CSV table of C-alpha atoms in Angstrom, one decimal:
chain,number,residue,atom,x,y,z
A,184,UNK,CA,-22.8,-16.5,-55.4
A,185,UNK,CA,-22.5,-13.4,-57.8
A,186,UNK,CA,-18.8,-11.8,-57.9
A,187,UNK,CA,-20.3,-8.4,-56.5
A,188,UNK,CA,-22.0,-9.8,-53.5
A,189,UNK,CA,-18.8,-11.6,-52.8
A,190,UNK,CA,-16.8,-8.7,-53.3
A,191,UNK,CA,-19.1,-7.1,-51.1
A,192,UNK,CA,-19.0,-9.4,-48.4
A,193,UNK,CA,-15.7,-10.0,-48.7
A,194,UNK,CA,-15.2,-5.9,-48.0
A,195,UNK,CA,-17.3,-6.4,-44.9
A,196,UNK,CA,-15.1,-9.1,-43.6
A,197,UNK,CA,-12.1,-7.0,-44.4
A,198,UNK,CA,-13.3,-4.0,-42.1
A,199,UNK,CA,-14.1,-6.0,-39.2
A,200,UNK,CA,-10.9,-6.0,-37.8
A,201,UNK,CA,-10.3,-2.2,-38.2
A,202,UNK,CA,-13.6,-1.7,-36.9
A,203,UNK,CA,-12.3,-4.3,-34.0
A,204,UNK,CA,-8.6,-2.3,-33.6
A,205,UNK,CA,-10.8,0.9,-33.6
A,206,UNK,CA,-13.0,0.0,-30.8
A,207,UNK,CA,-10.1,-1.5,-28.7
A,208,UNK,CA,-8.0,1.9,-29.3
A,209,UNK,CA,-10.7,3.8,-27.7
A,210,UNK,CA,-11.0,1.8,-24.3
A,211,UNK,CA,-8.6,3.9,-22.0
A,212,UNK,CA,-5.8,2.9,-20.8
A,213,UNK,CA,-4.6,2.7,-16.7
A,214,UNK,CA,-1.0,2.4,-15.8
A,215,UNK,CA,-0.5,0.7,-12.8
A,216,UNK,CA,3.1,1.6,-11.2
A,217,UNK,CA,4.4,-0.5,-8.2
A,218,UNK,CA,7.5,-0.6,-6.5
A,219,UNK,CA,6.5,-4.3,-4.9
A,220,UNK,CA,5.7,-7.4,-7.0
A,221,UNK,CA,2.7,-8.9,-8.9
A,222,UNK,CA,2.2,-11.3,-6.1
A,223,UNK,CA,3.0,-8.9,-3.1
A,224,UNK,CA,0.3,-6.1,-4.6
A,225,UNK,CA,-2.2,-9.0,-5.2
A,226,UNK,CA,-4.3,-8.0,-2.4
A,227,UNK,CA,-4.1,-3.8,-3.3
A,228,UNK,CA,-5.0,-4.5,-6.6
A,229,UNK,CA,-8.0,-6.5,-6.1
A,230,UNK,CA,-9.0,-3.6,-4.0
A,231,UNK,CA,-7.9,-0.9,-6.6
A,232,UNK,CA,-9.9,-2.4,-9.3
A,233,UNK,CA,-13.3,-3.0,-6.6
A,234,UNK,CA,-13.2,0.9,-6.5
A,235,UNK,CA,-12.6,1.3,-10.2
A,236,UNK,CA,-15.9,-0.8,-10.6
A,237,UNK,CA,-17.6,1.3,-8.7
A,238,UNK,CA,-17.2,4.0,-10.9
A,239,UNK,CA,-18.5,2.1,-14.0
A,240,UNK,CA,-15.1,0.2,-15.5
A,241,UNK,CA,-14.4,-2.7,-15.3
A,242,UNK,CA,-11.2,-3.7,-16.3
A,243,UNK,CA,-11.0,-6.3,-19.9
A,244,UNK,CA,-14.5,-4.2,-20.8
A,245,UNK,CA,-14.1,-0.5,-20.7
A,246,UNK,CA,-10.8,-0.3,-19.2
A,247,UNK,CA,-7.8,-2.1,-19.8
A,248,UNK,CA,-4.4,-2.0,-17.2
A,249,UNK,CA,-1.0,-1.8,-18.7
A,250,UNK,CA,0.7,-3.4,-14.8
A,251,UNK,CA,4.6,-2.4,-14.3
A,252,UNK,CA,6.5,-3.6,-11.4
A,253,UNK,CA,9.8,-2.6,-9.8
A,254,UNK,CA,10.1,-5.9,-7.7
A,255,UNK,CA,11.4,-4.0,-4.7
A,256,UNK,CA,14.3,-2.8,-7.2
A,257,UNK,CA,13.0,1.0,-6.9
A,258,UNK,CA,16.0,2.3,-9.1
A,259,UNK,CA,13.8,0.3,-11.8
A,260,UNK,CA,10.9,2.7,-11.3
A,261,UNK,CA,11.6,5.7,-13.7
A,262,UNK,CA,11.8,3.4,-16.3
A,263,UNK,CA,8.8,1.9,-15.9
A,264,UNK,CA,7.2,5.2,-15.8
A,265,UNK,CA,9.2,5.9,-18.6
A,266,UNK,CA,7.3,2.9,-20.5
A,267,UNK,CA,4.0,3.7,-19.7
A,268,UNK,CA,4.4,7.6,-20.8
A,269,UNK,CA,5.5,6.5,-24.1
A,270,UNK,CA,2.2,4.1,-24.1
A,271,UNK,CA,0.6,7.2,-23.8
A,272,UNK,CA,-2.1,5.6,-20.8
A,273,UNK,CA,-4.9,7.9,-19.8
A,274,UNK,CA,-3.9,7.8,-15.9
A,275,UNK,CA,-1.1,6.5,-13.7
A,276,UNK,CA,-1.8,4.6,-10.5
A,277,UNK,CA,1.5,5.0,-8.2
A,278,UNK,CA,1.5,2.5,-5.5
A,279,UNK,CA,3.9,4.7,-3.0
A,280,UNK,CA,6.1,7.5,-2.8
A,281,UNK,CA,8.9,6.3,-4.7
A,282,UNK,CA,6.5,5.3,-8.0
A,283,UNK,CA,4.8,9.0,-7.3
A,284,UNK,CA,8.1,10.7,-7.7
A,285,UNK,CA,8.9,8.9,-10.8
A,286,UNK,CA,5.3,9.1,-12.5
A,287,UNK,CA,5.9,13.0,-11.4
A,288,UNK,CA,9.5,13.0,-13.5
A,289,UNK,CA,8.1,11.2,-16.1
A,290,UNK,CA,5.1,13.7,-17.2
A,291,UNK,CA,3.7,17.0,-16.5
A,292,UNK,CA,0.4,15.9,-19.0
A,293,UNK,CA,-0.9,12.6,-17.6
A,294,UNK,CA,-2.8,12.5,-15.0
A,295,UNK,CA,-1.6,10.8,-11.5
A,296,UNK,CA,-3.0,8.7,-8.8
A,297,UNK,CA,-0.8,8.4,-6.1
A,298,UNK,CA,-0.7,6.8,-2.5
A,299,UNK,CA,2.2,7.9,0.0
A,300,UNK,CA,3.1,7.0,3.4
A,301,UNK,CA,5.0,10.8,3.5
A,302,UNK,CA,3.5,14.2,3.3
A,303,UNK,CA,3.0,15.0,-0.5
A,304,UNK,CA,3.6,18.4,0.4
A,305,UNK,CA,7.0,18.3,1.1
A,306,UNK,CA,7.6,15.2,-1.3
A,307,UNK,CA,7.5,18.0,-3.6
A,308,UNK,CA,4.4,16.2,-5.1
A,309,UNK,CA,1.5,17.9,-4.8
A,310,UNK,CA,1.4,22.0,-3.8
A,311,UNK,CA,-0.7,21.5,-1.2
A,312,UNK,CA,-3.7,19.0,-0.1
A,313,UNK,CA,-7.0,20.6,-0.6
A,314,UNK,CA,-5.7,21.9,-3.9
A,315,UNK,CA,-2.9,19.9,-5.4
A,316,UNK,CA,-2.4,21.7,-8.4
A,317,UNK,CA,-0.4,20.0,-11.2
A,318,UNK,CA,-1.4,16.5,-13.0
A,319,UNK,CA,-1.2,14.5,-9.3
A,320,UNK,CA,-3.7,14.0,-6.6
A,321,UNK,CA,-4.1,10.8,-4.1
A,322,UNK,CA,-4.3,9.5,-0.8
A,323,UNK,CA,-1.9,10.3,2.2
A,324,UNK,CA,-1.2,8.6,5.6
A,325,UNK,CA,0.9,9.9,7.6
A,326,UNK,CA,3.2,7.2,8.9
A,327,UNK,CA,5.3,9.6,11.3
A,328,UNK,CA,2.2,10.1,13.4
A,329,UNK,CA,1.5,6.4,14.0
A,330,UNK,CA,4.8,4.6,15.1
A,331,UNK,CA,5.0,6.4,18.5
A,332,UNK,CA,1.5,5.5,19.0
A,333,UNK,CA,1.7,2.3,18.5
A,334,UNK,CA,5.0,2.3,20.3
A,335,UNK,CA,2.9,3.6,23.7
A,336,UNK,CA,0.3,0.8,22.7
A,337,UNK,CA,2.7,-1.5,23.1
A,338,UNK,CA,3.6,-0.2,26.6
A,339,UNK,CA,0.0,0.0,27.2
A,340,UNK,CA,-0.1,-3.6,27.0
A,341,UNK,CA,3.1,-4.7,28.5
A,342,UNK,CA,4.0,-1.5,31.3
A,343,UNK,CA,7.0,-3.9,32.4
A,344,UNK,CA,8.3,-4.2,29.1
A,345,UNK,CA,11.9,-2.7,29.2
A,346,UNK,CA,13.1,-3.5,25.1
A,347,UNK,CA,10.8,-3.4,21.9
A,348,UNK,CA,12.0,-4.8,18.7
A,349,UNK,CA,11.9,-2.5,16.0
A,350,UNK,CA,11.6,-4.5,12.4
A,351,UNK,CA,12.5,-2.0,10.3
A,352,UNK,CA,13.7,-2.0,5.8
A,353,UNK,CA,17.1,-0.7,5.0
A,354,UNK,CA,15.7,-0.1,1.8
A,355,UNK,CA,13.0,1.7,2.4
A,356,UNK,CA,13.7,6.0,2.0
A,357,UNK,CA,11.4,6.4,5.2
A,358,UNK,CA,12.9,3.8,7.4
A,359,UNK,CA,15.3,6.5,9.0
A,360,UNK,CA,12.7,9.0,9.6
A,361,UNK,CA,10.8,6.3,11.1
A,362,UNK,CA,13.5,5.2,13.6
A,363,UNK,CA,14.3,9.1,14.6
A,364,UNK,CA,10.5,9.3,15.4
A,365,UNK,CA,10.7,6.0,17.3
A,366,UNK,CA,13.6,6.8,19.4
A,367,UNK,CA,12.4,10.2,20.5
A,368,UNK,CA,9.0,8.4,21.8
A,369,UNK,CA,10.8,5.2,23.3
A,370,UNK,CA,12.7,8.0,25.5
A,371,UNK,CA,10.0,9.6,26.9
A,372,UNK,CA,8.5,6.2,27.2
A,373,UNK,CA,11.7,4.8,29.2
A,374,UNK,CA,12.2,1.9,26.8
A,375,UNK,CA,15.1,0.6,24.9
A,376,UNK,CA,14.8,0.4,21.3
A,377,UNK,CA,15.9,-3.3,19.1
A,378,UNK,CA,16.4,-2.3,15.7
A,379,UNK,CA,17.1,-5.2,13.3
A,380,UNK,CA,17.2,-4.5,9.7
A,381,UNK,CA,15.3,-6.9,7.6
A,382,UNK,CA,14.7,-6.4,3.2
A,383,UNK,CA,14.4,-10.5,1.9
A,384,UNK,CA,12.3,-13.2,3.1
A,385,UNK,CA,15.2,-14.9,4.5
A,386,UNK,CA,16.0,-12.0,7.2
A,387,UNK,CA,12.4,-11.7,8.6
A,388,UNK,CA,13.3,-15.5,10.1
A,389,UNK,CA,16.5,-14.2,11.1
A,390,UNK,CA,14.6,-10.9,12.2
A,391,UNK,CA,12.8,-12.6,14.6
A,392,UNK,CA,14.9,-15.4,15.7
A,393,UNK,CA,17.3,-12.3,17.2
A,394,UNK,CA,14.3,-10.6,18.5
A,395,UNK,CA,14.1,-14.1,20.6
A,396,UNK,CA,17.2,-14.3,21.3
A,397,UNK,CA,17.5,-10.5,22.8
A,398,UNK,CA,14.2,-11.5,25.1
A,399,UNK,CA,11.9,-8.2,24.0
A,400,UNK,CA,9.1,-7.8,25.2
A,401,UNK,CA,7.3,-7.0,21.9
A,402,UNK,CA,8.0,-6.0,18.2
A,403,UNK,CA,7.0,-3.0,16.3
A,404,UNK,CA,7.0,-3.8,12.6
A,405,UNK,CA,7.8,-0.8,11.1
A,406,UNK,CA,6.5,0.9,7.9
A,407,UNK,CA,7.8,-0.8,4.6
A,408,UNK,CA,6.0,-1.9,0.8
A,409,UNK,CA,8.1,-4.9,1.6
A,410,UNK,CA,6.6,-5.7,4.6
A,411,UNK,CA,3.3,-3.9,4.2
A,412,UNK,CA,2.0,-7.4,2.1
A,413,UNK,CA,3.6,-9.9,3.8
A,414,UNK,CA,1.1,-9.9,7.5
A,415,UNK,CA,0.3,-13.3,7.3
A,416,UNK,CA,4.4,-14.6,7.0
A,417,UNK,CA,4.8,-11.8,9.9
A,418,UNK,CA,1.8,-13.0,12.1
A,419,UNK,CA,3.1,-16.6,11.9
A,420,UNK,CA,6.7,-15.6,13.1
A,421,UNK,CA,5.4,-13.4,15.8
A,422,UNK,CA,3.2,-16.5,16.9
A,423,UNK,CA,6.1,-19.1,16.5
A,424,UNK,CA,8.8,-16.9,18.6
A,425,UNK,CA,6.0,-16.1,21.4
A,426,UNK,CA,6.0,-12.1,21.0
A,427,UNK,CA,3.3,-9.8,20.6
A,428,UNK,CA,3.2,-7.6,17.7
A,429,UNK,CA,2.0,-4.4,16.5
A,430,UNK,CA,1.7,-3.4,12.9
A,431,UNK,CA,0.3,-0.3,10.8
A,432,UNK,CA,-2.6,-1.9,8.8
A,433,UNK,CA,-5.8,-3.6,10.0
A,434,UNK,CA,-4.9,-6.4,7.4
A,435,UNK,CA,-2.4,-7.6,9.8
A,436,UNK,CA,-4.6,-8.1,12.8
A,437,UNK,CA,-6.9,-10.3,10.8
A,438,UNK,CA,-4.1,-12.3,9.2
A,439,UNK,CA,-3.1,-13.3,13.0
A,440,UNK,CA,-1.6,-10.7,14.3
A,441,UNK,CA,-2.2,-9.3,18.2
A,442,UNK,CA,-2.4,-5.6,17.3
A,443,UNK,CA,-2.9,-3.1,14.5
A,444,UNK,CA,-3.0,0.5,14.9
A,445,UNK,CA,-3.4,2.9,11.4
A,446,UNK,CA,-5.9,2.8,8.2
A,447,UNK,CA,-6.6,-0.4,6.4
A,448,UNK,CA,-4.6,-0.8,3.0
A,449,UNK,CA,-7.5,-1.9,1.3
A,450,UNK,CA,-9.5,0.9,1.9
A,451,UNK,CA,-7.1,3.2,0.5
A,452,UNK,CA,-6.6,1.5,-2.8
A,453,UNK,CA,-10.6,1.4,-2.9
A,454,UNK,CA,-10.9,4.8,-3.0
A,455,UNK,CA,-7.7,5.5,-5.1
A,456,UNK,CA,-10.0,3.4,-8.1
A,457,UNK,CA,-12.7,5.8,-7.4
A,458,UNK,CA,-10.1,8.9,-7.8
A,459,UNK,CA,-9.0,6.9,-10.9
A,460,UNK,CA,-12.6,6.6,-12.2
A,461,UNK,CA,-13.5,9.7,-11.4
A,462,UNK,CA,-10.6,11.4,-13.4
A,463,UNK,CA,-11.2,8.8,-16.5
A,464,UNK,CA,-14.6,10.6,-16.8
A,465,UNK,CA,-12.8,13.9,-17.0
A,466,UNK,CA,-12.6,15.5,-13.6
A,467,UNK,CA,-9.2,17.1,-13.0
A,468,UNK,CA,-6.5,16.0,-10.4
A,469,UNK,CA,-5.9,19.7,-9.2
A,470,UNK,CA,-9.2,19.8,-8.5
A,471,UNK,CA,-9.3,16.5,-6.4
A,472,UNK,CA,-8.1,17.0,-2.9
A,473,UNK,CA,-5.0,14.7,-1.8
A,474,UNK,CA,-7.3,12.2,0.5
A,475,UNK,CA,-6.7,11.2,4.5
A,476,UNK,CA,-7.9,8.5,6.8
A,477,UNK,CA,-10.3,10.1,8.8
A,478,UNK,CA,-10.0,7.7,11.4
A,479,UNK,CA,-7.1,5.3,12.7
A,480,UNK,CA,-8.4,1.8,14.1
A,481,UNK,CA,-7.2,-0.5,16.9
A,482,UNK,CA,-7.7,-3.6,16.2
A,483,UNK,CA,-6.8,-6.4,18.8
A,484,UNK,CA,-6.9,-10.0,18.1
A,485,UNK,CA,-8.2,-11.9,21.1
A,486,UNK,CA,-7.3,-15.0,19.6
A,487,UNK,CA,-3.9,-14.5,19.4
A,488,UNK,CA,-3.8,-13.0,22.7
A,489,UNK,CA,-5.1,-16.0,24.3
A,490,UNK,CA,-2.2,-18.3,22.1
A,491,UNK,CA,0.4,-16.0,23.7
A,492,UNK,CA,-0.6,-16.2,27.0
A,493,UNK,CA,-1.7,-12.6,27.2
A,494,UNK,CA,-4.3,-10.8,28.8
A,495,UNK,CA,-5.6,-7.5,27.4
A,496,UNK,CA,-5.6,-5.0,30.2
A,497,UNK,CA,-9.8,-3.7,29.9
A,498,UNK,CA,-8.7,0.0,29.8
A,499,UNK,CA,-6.9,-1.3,26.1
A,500,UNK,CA,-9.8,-3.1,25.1
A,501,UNK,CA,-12.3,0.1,26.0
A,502,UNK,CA,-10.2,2.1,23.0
A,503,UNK,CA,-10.2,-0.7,20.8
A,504,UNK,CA,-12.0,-0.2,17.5
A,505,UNK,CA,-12.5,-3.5,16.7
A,506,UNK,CA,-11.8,-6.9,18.4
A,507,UNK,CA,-11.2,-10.2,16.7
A,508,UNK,CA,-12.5,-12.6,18.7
């Protein structure tokens, strides 16, 4: 071989990996903040990155994720938002309120995808919903005006139920909220409230061995990210200690549970990866409105009813959205 086509060649070789580095420094970066776990956000990522797809990336081609998780430590979140400014990522996903507000802290520049269970309004996190204004925009679901719905669902069902467990996460910032609006409905509803605090594995056994123990008549699982992934562990201890359940996600009803009443979870991390997408090909989250259900679904399990020895009165069944048969 002749020294200059060597050298030559040998120059070619040399450049591949800048060329390489180059090409990988252009794919855009996502940072994906949770307050939950790797394992518990399994389920909301899948359905994150589905919606994503549909947009044209596909993360490990034209996208890549930089993932950060709190593992239900939320005191570890501005940190980790913190970490992923200074990576300098294109966009922020914020699974929940408490990642939003410490994405929001963290920059004023990068754009944010957030989901919250609270009004963004008066999170402070967005000026208002049809034009949030800022470097934010997302999807909202107003928590406060499901649990007394679900609460006279309950009632529906059981009219000579006199107590309702309430499963309800100390840690959570919405839990008291949650519990004001529940004890103002179960009043007017004329029944006695059970709250048991539950934030580890271990206390949802406990949780619902006191439930049993207390004889309710049902349980109202209350909004939480720690319990929000966890329906089919919930389903199976509602179906071990006998008591019908309601919970605020769809994904619960078809993990075994008897009820659901709100938006499915999956759905709303679907359309956050489009938001997501949508921004990465340079549309503006002030000019994206913050997102709402349009619709909230009941969904009844007649399975489980018939393991519980229940029968649906028709006039629930008639409003039901969907029934699992």
């Amino acid at each position: 071989m002749k020294r200059r086509t060597f050298i030559a060649g040998l120059g070619s070789a040399a450049a591949w990996p800048f060329a390489a580095r180059a090409q990988q420094a252009a794919m855009p970066v996502i940072g994906f903040l949770s307050s939950q776990s790797a394992d518990d956000d399994t389920n909301r990522t899948v359905s994150f990155l589905r919606g994503l797809k549909e947009t044209g990336y596909v993360e490990g081609q034209n996208v890549a994720v930089e993932y950060r998780y709190a593992e239900n430590q939320y005191d570890r979140l501005p940190a980790l938002a913190a970490d992923l400014v200074r990576r300098r990522v294109a966009v922020i996903l914020a699974a929940g309120p408490e990642a939003a507000l410490a994405a929001k802290a963290a920059t004023t520049t990068i754009p944010i995808v957030f989901s919250t269970g609270r009004d963004p309004v008066a999170l402070g996190l967005v000026a208002s919903l049809s034009r949030p204004g800022g470097n934010l925009t997302g999807r909202a679901i107003f928590y406060s005006e499901l649990e007394p719905k679900q609460l006279q669902l309950l009632r529906d069902l059981l009219p000579n139920a006199a107590m309702v467990g309430v499963l309800a996460d100390p840690a959570f910032p919405d839990t008291q909220s949650q519990i004001a609006d529940l004890q103002a409905a179960s009043h007017i509803l004329g029944l006695l409230l059970v709250i048991v605090n539950a934030k580890t594995v271990t206390d949802l056994e406990m949780a619902f061995a006191t439930f049993s123990q207390r004889r309710v008549g049902a349980v109202l699982v209350g909004n939480s990210t720690f319990f929000a992934p966890r329906t089919e562990q919930l389903a199976a201890l509602a179906a071990r200690y006998t008591l019908p359940a309601i919970f605020a996600s769809r994904e619960f009803a078809l993990a075994g549970g008897l009820m659901s009443y709100g938006s499915s979870l999956g759905d709303t991390y679907h359309q956050l990866g489009i938001y997501t997408g949508r921004i990465l090909k340079g549309e503006k989250p002030a000019d994206l409105p913050v997102e709402q259900p349009t619709k909230f679904d009941l969904v009844i399990n007649l399975k489980t009813a018939k393991a519980l020895g229940l029968t649906i009165p028709e006039t629930l069944l008639a409003t039901a959205d969907e029934v699992i048969q």
